[in-house]
Structures are given as C-alpha cells and as structure tokens.
Tab-separated table of C-alpha atoms (C1' of nucleotides) in Angstrom:
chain	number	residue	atom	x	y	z
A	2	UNK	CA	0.000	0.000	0.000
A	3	UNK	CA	1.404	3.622	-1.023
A	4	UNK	CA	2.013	6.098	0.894
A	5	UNK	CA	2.383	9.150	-0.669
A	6	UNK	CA	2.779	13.025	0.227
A	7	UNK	CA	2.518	16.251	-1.563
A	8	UNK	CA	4.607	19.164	-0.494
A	9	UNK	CA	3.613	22.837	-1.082
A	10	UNK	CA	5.308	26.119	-0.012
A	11	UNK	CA	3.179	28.581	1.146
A	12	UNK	CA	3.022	31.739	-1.079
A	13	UNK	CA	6.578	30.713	-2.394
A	14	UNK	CA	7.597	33.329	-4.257
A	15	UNK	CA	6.055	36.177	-1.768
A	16	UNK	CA	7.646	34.421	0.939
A	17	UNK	CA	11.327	33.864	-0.525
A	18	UNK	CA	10.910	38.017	-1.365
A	19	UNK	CA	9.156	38.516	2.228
A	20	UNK	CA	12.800	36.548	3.934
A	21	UNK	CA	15.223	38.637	1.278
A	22	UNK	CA	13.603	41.675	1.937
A	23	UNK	CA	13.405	42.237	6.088
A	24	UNK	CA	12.197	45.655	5.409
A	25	UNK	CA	9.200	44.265	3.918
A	26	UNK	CA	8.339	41.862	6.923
A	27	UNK	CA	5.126	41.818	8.016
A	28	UNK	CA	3.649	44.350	5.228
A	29	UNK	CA	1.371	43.297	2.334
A	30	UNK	CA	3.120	41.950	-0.884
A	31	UNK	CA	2.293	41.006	-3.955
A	32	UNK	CA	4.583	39.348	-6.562
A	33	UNK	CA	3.199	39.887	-10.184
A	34	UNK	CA	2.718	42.181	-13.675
A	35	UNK	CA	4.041	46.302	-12.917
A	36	UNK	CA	0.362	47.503	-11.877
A	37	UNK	CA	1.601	50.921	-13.137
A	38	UNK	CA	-0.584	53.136	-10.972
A	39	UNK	CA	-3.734	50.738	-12.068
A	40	UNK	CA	-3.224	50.340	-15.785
A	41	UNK	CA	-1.075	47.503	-15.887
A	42	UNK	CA	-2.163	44.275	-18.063
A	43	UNK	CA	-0.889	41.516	-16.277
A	44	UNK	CA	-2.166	39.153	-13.136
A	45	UNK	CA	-0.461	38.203	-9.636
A	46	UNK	CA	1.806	35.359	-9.842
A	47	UNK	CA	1.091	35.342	-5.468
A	48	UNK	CA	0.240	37.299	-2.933
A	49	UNK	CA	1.486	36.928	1.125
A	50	UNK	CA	-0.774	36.149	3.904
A	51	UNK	CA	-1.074	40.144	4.700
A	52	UNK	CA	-2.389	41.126	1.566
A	53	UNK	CA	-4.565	38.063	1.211
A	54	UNK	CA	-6.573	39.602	4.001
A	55	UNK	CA	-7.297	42.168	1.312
A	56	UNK	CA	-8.724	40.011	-0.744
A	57	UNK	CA	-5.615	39.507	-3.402
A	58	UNK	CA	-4.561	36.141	-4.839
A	59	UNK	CA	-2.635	34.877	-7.113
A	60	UNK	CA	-4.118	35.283	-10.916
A	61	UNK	CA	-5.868	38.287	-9.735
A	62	UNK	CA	-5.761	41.059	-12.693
A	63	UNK	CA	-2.874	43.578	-10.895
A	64	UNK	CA	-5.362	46.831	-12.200
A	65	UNK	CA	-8.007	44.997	-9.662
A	66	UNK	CA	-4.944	44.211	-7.014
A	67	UNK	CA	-4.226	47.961	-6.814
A	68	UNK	CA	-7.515	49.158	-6.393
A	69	UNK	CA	-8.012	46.786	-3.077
A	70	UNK	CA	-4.563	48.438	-2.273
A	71	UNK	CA	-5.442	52.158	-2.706
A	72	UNK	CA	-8.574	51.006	-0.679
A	73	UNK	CA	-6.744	49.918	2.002
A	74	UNK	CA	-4.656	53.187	1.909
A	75	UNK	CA	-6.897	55.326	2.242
A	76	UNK	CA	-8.405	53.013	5.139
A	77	UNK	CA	-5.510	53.914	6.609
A	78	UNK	CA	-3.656	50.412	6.626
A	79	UNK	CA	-0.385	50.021	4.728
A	80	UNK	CA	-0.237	49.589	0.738
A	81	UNK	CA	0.373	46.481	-0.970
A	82	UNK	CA	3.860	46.349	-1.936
A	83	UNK	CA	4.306	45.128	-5.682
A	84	UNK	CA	7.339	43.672	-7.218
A	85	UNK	CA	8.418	42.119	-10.414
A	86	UNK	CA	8.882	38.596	-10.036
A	87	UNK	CA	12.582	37.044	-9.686
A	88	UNK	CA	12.354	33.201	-11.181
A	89	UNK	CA	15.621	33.093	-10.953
A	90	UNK	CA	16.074	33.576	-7.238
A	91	UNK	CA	12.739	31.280	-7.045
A	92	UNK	CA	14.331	28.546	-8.966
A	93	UNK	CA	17.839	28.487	-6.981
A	94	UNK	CA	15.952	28.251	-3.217
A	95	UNK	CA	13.135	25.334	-5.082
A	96	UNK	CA	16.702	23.926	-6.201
A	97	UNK	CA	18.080	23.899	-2.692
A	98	UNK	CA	14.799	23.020	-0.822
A	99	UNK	CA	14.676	19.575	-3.141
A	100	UNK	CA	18.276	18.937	-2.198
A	101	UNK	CA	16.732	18.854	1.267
A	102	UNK	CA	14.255	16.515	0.810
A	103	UNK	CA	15.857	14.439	-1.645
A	104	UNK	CA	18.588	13.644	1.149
A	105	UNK	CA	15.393	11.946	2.987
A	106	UNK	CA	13.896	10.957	0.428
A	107	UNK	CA	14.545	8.927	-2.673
A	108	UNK	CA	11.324	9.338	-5.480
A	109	UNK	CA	10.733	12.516	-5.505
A	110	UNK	CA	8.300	14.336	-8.506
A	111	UNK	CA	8.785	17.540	-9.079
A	112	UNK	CA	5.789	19.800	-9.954
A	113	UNK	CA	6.700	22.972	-10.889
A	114	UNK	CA	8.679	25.728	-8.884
A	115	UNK	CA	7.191	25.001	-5.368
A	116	UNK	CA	5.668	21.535	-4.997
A	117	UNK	CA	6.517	18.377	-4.661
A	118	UNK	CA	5.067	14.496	-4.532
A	119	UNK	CA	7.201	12.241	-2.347
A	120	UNK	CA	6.888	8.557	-2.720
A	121	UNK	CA	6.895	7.573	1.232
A	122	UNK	CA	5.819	3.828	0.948
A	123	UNK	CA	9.658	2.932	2.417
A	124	UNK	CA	8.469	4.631	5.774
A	125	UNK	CA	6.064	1.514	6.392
A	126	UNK	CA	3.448	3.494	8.301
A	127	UNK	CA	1.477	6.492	8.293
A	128	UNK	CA	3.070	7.502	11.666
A	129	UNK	CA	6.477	7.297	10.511
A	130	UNK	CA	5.781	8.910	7.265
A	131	UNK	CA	3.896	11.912	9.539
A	132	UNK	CA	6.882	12.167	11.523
A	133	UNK	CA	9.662	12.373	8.246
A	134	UNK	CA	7.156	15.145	6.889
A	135	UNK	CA	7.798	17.032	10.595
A	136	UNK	CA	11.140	16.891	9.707
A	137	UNK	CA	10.727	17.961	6.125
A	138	UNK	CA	8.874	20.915	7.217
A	139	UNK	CA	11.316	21.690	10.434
A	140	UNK	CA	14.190	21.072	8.143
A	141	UNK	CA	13.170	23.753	5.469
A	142	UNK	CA	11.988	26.142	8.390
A	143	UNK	CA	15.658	26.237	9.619
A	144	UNK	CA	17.418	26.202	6.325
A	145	UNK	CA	15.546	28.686	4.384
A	146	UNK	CA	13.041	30.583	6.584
A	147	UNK	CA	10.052	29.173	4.509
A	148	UNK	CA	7.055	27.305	5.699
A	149	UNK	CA	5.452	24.446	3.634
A	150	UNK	CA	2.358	22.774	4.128
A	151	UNK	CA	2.430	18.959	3.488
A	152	UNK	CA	-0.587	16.450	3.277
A	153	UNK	CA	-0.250	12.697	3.552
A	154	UNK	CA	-2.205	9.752	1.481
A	155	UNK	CA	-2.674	6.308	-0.479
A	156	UNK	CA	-2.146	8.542	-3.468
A	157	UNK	CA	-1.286	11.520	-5.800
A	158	UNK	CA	-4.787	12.734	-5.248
A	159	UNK	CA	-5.977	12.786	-2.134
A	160	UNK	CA	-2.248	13.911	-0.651
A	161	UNK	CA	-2.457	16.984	-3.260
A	162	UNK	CA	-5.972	17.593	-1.380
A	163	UNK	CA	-5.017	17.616	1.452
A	164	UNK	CA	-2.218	19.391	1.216
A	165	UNK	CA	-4.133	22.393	0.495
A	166	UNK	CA	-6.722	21.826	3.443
A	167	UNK	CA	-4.181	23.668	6.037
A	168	UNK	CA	-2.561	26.568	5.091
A	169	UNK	CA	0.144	27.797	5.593
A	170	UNK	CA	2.250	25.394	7.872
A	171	UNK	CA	-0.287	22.997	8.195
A	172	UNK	CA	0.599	18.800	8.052
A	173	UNK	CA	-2.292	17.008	7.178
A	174	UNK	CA	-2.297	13.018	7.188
A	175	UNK	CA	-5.591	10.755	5.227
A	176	UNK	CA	-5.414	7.435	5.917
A	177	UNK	CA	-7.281	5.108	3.435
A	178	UNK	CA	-10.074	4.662	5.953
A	179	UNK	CA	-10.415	8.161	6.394
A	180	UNK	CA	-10.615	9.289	2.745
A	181	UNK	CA	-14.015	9.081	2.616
A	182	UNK	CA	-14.911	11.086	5.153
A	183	UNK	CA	-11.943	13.944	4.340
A	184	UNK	CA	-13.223	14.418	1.234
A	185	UNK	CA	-16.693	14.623	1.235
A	186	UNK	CA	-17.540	17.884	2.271
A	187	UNK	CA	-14.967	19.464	0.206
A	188	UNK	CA	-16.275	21.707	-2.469
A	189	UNK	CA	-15.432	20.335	-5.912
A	190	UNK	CA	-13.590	23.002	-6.694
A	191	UNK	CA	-10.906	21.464	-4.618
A	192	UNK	CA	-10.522	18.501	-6.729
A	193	UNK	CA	-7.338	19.118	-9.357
A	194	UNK	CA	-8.928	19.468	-13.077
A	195	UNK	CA	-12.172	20.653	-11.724
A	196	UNK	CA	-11.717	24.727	-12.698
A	197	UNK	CA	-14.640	27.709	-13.040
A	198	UNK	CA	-16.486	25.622	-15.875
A	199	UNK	CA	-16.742	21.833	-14.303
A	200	UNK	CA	-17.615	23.710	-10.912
A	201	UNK	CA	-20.430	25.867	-12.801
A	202	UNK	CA	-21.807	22.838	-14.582
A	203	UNK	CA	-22.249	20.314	-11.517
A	204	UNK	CA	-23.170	23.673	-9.467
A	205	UNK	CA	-26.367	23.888	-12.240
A	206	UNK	CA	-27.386	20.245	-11.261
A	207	UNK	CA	-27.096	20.736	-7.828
A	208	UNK	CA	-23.739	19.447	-7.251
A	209	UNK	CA	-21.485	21.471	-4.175
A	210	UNK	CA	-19.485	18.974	-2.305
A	211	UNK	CA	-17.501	15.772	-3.105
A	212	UNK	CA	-20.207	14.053	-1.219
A	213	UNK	CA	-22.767	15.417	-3.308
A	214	UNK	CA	-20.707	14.211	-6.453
A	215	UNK	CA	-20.386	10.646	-5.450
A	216	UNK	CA	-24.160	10.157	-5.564
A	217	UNK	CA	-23.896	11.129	-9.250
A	218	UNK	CA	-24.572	7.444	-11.003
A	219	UNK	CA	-21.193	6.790	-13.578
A	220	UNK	CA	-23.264	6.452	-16.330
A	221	UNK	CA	-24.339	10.128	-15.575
A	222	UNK	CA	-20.886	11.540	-15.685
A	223	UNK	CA	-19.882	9.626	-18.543
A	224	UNK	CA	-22.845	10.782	-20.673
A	225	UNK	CA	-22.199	14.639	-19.391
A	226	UNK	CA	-18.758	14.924	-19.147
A	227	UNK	CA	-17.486	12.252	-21.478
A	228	UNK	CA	-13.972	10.165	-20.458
A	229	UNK	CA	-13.517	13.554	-17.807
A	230	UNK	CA	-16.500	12.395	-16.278
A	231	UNK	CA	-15.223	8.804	-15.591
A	232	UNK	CA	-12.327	10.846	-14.114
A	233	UNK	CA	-14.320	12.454	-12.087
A	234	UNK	CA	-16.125	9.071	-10.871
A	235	UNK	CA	-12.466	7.512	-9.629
A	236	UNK	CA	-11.240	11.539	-8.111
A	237	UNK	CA	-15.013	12.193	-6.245
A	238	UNK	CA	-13.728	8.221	-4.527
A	239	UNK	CA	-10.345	9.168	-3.445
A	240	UNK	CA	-8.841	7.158	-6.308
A	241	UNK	CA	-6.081	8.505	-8.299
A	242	UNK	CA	-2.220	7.134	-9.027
A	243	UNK	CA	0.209	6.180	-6.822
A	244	UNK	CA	3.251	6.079	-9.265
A	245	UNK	CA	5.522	9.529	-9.583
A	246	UNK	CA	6.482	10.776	-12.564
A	247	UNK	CA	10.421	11.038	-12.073
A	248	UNK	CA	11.199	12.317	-15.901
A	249	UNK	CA	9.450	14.700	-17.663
A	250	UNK	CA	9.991	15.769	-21.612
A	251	UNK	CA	9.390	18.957	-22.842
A	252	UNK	CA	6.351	18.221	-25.540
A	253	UNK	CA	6.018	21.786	-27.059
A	254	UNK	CA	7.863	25.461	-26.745
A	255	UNK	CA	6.646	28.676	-26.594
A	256	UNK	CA	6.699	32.474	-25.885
A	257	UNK	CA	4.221	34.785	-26.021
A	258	UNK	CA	3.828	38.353	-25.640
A	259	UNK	CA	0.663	40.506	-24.414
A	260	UNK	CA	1.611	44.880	-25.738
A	261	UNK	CA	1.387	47.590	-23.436
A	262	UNK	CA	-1.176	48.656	-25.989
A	263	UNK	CA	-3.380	46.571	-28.452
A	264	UNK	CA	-2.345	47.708	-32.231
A	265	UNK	CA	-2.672	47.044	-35.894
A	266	UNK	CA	0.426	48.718	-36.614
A	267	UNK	CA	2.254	45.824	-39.240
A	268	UNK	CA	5.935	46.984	-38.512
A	269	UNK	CA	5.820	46.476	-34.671
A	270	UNK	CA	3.901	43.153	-35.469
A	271	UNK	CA	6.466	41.383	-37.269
A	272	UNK	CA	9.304	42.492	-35.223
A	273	UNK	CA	7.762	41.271	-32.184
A	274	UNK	CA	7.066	38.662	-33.993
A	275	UNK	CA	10.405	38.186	-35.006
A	276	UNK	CA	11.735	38.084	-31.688
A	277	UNK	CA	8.903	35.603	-30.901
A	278	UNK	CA	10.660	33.298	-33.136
A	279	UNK	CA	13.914	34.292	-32.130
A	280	UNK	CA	13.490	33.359	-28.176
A	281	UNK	CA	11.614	30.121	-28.934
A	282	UNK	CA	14.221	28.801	-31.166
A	283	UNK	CA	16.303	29.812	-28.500
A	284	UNK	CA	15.239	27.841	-26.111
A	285	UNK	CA	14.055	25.030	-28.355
A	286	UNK	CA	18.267	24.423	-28.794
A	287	UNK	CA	18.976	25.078	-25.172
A	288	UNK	CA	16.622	22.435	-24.432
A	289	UNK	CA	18.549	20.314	-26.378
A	290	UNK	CA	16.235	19.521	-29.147
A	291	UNK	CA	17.739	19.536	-32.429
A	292	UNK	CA	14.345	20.966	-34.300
A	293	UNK	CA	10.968	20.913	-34.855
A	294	UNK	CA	7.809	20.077	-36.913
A	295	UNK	CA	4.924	22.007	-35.776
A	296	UNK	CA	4.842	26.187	-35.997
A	297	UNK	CA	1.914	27.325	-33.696
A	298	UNK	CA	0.921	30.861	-33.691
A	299	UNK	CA	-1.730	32.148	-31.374
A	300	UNK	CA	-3.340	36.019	-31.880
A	301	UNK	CA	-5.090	37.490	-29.224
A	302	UNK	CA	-7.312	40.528	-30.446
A	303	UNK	CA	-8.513	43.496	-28.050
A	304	UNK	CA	-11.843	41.558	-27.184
A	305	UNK	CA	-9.677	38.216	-25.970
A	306	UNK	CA	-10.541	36.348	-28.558
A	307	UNK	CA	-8.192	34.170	-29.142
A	308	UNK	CA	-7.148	32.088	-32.396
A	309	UNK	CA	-4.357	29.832	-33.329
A	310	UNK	CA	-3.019	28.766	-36.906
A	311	UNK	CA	-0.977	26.033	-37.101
A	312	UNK	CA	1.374	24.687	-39.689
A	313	UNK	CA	3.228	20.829	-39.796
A	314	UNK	CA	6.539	20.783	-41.836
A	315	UNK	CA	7.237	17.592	-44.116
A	316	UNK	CA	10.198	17.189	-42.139
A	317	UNK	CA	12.067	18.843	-39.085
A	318	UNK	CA	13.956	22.062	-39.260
A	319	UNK	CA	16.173	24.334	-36.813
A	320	UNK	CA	16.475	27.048	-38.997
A	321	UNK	CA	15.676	30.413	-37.815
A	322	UNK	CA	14.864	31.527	-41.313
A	323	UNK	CA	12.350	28.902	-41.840
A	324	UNK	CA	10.634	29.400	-38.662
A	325	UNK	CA	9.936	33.384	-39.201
A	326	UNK	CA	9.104	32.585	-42.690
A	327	UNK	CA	6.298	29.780	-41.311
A	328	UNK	CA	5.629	32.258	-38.623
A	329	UNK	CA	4.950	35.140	-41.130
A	330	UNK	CA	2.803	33.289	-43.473
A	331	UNK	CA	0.705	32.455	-40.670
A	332	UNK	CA	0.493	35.707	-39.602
A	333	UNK	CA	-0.122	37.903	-42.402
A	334	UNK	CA	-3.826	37.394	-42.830
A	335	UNK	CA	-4.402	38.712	-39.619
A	336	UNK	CA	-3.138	41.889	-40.952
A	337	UNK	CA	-6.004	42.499	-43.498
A	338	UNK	CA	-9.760	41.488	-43.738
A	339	UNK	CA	-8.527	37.616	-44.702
A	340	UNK	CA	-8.568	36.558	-40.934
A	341	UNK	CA	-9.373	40.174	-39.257
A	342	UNK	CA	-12.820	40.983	-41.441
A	343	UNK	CA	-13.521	43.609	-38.225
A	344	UNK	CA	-9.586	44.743	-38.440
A	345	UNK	CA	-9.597	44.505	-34.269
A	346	UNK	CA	-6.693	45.276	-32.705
A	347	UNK	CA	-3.979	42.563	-31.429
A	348	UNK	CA	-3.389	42.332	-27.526
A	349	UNK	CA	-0.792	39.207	-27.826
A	350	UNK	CA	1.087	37.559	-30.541
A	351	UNK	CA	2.221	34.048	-29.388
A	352	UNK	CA	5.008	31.472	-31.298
A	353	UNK	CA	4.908	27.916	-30.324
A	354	UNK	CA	7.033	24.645	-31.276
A	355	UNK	CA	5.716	21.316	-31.324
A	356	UNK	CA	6.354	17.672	-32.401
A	357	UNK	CA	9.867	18.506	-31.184
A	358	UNK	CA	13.135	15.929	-32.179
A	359	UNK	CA	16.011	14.991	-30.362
A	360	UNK	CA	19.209	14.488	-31.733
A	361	UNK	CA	19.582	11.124	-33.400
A	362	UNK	CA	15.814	10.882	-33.671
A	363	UNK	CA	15.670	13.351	-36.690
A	364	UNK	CA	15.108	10.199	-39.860
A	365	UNK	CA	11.489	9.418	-38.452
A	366	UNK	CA	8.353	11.244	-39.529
B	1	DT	C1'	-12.492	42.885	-12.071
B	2	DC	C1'	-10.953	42.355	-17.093
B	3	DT	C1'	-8.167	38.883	-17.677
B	4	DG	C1'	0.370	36.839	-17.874
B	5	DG	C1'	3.208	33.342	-19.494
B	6	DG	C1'	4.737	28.811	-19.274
B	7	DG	C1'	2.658	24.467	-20.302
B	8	DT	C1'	-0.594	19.629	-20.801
B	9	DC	C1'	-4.437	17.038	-22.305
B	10	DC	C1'	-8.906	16.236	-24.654
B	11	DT	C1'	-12.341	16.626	-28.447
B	12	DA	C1'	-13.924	16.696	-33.028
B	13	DG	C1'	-13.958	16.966	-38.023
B	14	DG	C1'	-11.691	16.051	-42.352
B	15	DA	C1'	-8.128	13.803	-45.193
B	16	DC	C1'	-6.171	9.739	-46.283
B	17	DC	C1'	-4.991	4.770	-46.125
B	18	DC	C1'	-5.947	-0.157	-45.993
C	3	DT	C1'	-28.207	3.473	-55.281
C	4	DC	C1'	-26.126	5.309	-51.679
C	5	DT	C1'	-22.530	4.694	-48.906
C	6	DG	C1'	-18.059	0.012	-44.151
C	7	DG	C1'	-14.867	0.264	-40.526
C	8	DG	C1'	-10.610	1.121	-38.245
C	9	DG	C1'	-6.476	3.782	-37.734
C	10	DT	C1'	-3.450	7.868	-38.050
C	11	DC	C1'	-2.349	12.556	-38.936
C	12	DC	C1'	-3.457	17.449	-39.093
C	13	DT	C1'	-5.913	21.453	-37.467
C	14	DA	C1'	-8.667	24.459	-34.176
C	15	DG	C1'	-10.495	25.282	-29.910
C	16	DG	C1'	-11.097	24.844	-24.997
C	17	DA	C1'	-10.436	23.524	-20.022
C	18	DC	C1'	-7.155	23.407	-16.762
C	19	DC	C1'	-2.648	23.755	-13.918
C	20	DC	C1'	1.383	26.343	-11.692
DNA sequence: TCTGGGGTCCTAGGACCC
DNA sequence: TCTGGGGTCCTAGGACCC
C-alpha cells in the first residue's frame, strides 16, 4: 500500500521576497505584472498572507490588485507592496529546498517551482511517514526561513488535497479509511482538473461537495462529461495514481507576448514577432532539441478572442529563417480582412514549437 | 475585475490509407 | 443506389494547472 505526500510552499515566491527583503516583513506583498498606478495588463503570480486579508490572490488582474490596495490606503492600513517577479532567485531556493528533501527521500516528482510528490511507501506506516514530513517541514523552516504545508495519502490525489486543506504550515495526514470522510464535504472546486467551468456545470445540477458528487450514477458523468467524467467518478472516490512521474519531456515550446497597448500597426507586429521566433528557437536548442515540426501561432485581439493557426513541416527544421518565414505566413492574414474581417486590434502575438526531435531521432516522420 | 506566461491534455472533423 | 470500418495525422479550440 502507497504512501504518498505532496509538499507545497506557502506563497513561495512572496515568501522567498518577504525573507530577502526584512524591510518588507510583516507588510502586504504582492509578486506579479508592474500595476503601473492601475493600468497595468498583467495578473499576480502570489500574494502573502497580509495582503490576502485584502482580498488579493494569485491570478488576480494587478489593475483589480491595486484598487483593493489604494482602498486599504486610504483606510488607513499600509499599501500592498508590488514587485516584479525574480524566477531566478525562485528557482535556486526550489533547487536547494529539493536537495533537502531528496537527502530523505529517494522518489521525488517535481511539480513545478514550489511543490513536490514524495513517494513515502519505504516509511512503512502512516506515523512514521507523519513524523519524516515534521522533519521535512522543520528542516526547510531552519534552512531557508520558509514554511510548507504537506498532506499525507494512499495517493497523488488525495495527498495533493489535502495538502491544500491547512494553510500555511499545516501537516495534514488521510489514511485510506479516512478518505471518505476527508473528502466529502470538500467543495469540488478542490478537486485538481475541476476549474470555473466543471464547478459551474455540476453547481447547475445541484452538485457542491464531493459528497454530493459521489451520488452522481457513472453512467451520468460519462454521458455529461465524457472520459472527464469517468475521471471524475475515480477523483469524487479518493482514487487517483500512486506512481511519480520522475522524468518529464518537454512536448512543445513557446513564448508569447501581451503589448502595453493593443495595435494594428504591421511593422511592430512582425518584429515582435520576429523576436517571438527568435526566443523560442532559442530555447528550443537550449533544451537540447535539435528541431521541430509544428509552428503554432496564437493572436489574441482586443476583445480576448483568441485564435491559433498552425502549420506541420514535411520534415524537421532548426532554422531560424524557416521558422519566421512559417511564422509570417501564418500571420499575415491577420493583418487584413482575410482573418481580421472587423480589423480589431492585437493584444498578444504568441510562437509555439511542437512535435519537437532529439538528436539522433531526426530520420522518423 | 478584465483577464500573464509557461505548459498539458482532450475533443472533433476532415483527409487519407488499408 | 447510396454509402463500411478502423487507424493515423493534421488542425482548431477549450479547459485546466502552476
């Protein structure tokens, strides 16, 4: 039987700026897009505890973020505090922090900057494994300052769940008997995959709570929701898989680019464009892929609609030259009534790579 | 409120092949 | 006259996650 536990920093990159910053300590902050006095475009990558009790969070438009700010100012409580974010400083204390644990540890899944699945079968109990994840947490407390909340369970699933039950600092442990009863009164939002839509849908058929959602018949799920509603069936049980993911390969590469302002003006298209092109194939060859296939390009116009064209290649290329070219072809009918009949504005250009090749894989397909 | 940037996975139709 | 069945690839869009 598995035992496995999923490990979460609280408000990681607010809290690694919150420890490098003293100044800061104790005062709102909010990591994120330049709200430029309420006219920035962008969304909060995560706000601290503090300026969560303003009612920020992370993927919160930043114009909305400074208005609950300027709010509180004039409230008289202290400003939020907005700075650009700092991956780079992010991804050397995640780097260090999985040193940690890997040192206790040995399967460990990464997922993403600041989580974590830890395969803790070789602990042989749930008390033993509750106990190591005491450690984990006092071990990262002393080393880096940081506080990480950790839940405990037979799988992927239900440890992600619970990991999110008790923040910050919280250690929460579901044994398989319990599962049941932990997760029924949980809203589905709270299961992983179930975003605004899913939640509105089983909301309109009277559908809150995991509970509620396990007296849904399979057949009903399947019909509604298709194979994600058989998904659903297993998740809304506490099922889900036990087995980490310990390599991951890149499937697709892209940058994208929302302007300051939306335009139709063809000269700063293409160059941004260009550059598009320029970073991704950049990256593509850091990477260590030797080409690609598939040219994706996504256009966002002033209303958010959002379209992508896509063109597959006979055979994979690394050349720069090709890829604007592809890239450019794509493009120009958005620049005249071909693709833009209402000639709306562009908010976001967007280059992606796909059915990428290794070295030494190049012959096939 | 007005929506970033990096991704993954699923669906569905049409082309094409056997 | 009226139209098989399965598989794969390509394209477009959408939901979701961190």
């Amino acid at each position: 039987m598995a035992i496995i536990a999923h490990l979460d920093m609280d408000a990681f990159y607010a809290a690694v700026e919150e420890r490098d910053h003293p100044e800061l300590a104790g005062l709102p902050l909010a990591v994120g897009a330049d709200p430029q006095g309420g006219r920035g475009r962008g969304v909060l990558t995560t706000a601290n505890y503090a300026a969560r009790r303003y009612g920020l969070h992370s993927a919160m438009p930043v114009s909305r973020a400074w208005k609950l700010s300027e709010a509180a100012r004039r409230r008289g409580e202290p400003p939020v505090v907005f700075l650009p974010p700092n991956f780079r400083r992010y991804e050397e204390v995640s780097r260090r922090i999985l040193a940690l644990v890997r040192a206790r540890v040995p399967l460990v899944e990464e997922a993403g900057l600041d989580e974590a699945y830890l395969d803790l079968s070789f602990t042989g109990s749930y008390d033993k494994a509750r106990e190591l994840c005491r450690e984990l947490k006092e071990a990262i407390r002393r080393q880096e300052g940081l506080t990480a909340s950790v839940g405990v369970g037979p799988n992927k699933l239900v440890a992600k769940i619970a990991s999110d039950v008790r923040k910050p600092d919280g250690l929460t442990v579901v044994r398989p008997e319990e599962v049941e009863a932990f997760l029924a009164p949980l809203p589905v939002r709270r299961i992983p995959g179930v975003g605004p839509k899913t939640e509105r849908f089983l909301k309109a058929r009277g559908i809150r709570t995991v509970g509620e959602l396990r007296t849904v018949p399979r057949e009903d799920l399947h019909s509604w929701l298709g194979k994600w509603g058989l998904e659903l069936y297993d998740k809304a049980r506490g099922r889900g898989r036990e087995e980490l993911t310990l390599t991951w390969e890149p499937k697709s590469v892209g940058e994208q680019e929302t302007f300051a302002t939306d335009t139709l003006e063809a000269d700063f298209l293409c160059r941004r464009l260009w550059h598009l092109c320029h970073q991704a194939r950049r990256r593509l060859l850091a990477e260590g892929f030797q080409g690609f296939r598939t040219v994706v390009l996504t256009v966002r116009f002033h209303d958010f609609q959002t379209v992508t064209r896509t063109h597959t290649l006979p055979e994979a290329t690394a050349s720069g030259r090709r890829l604007r070219a592809e890239a450019l072809r794509l493009f120009l009918p958005f620049l005249d009534r071909r693709e833009n009949p209402h000639r709306k504005a562009i908010r976001l250009l967007g280059v992606r790579l796909e059915k990428l090749v290794r070295p030494g894989e190049g012959a096939e397909r």
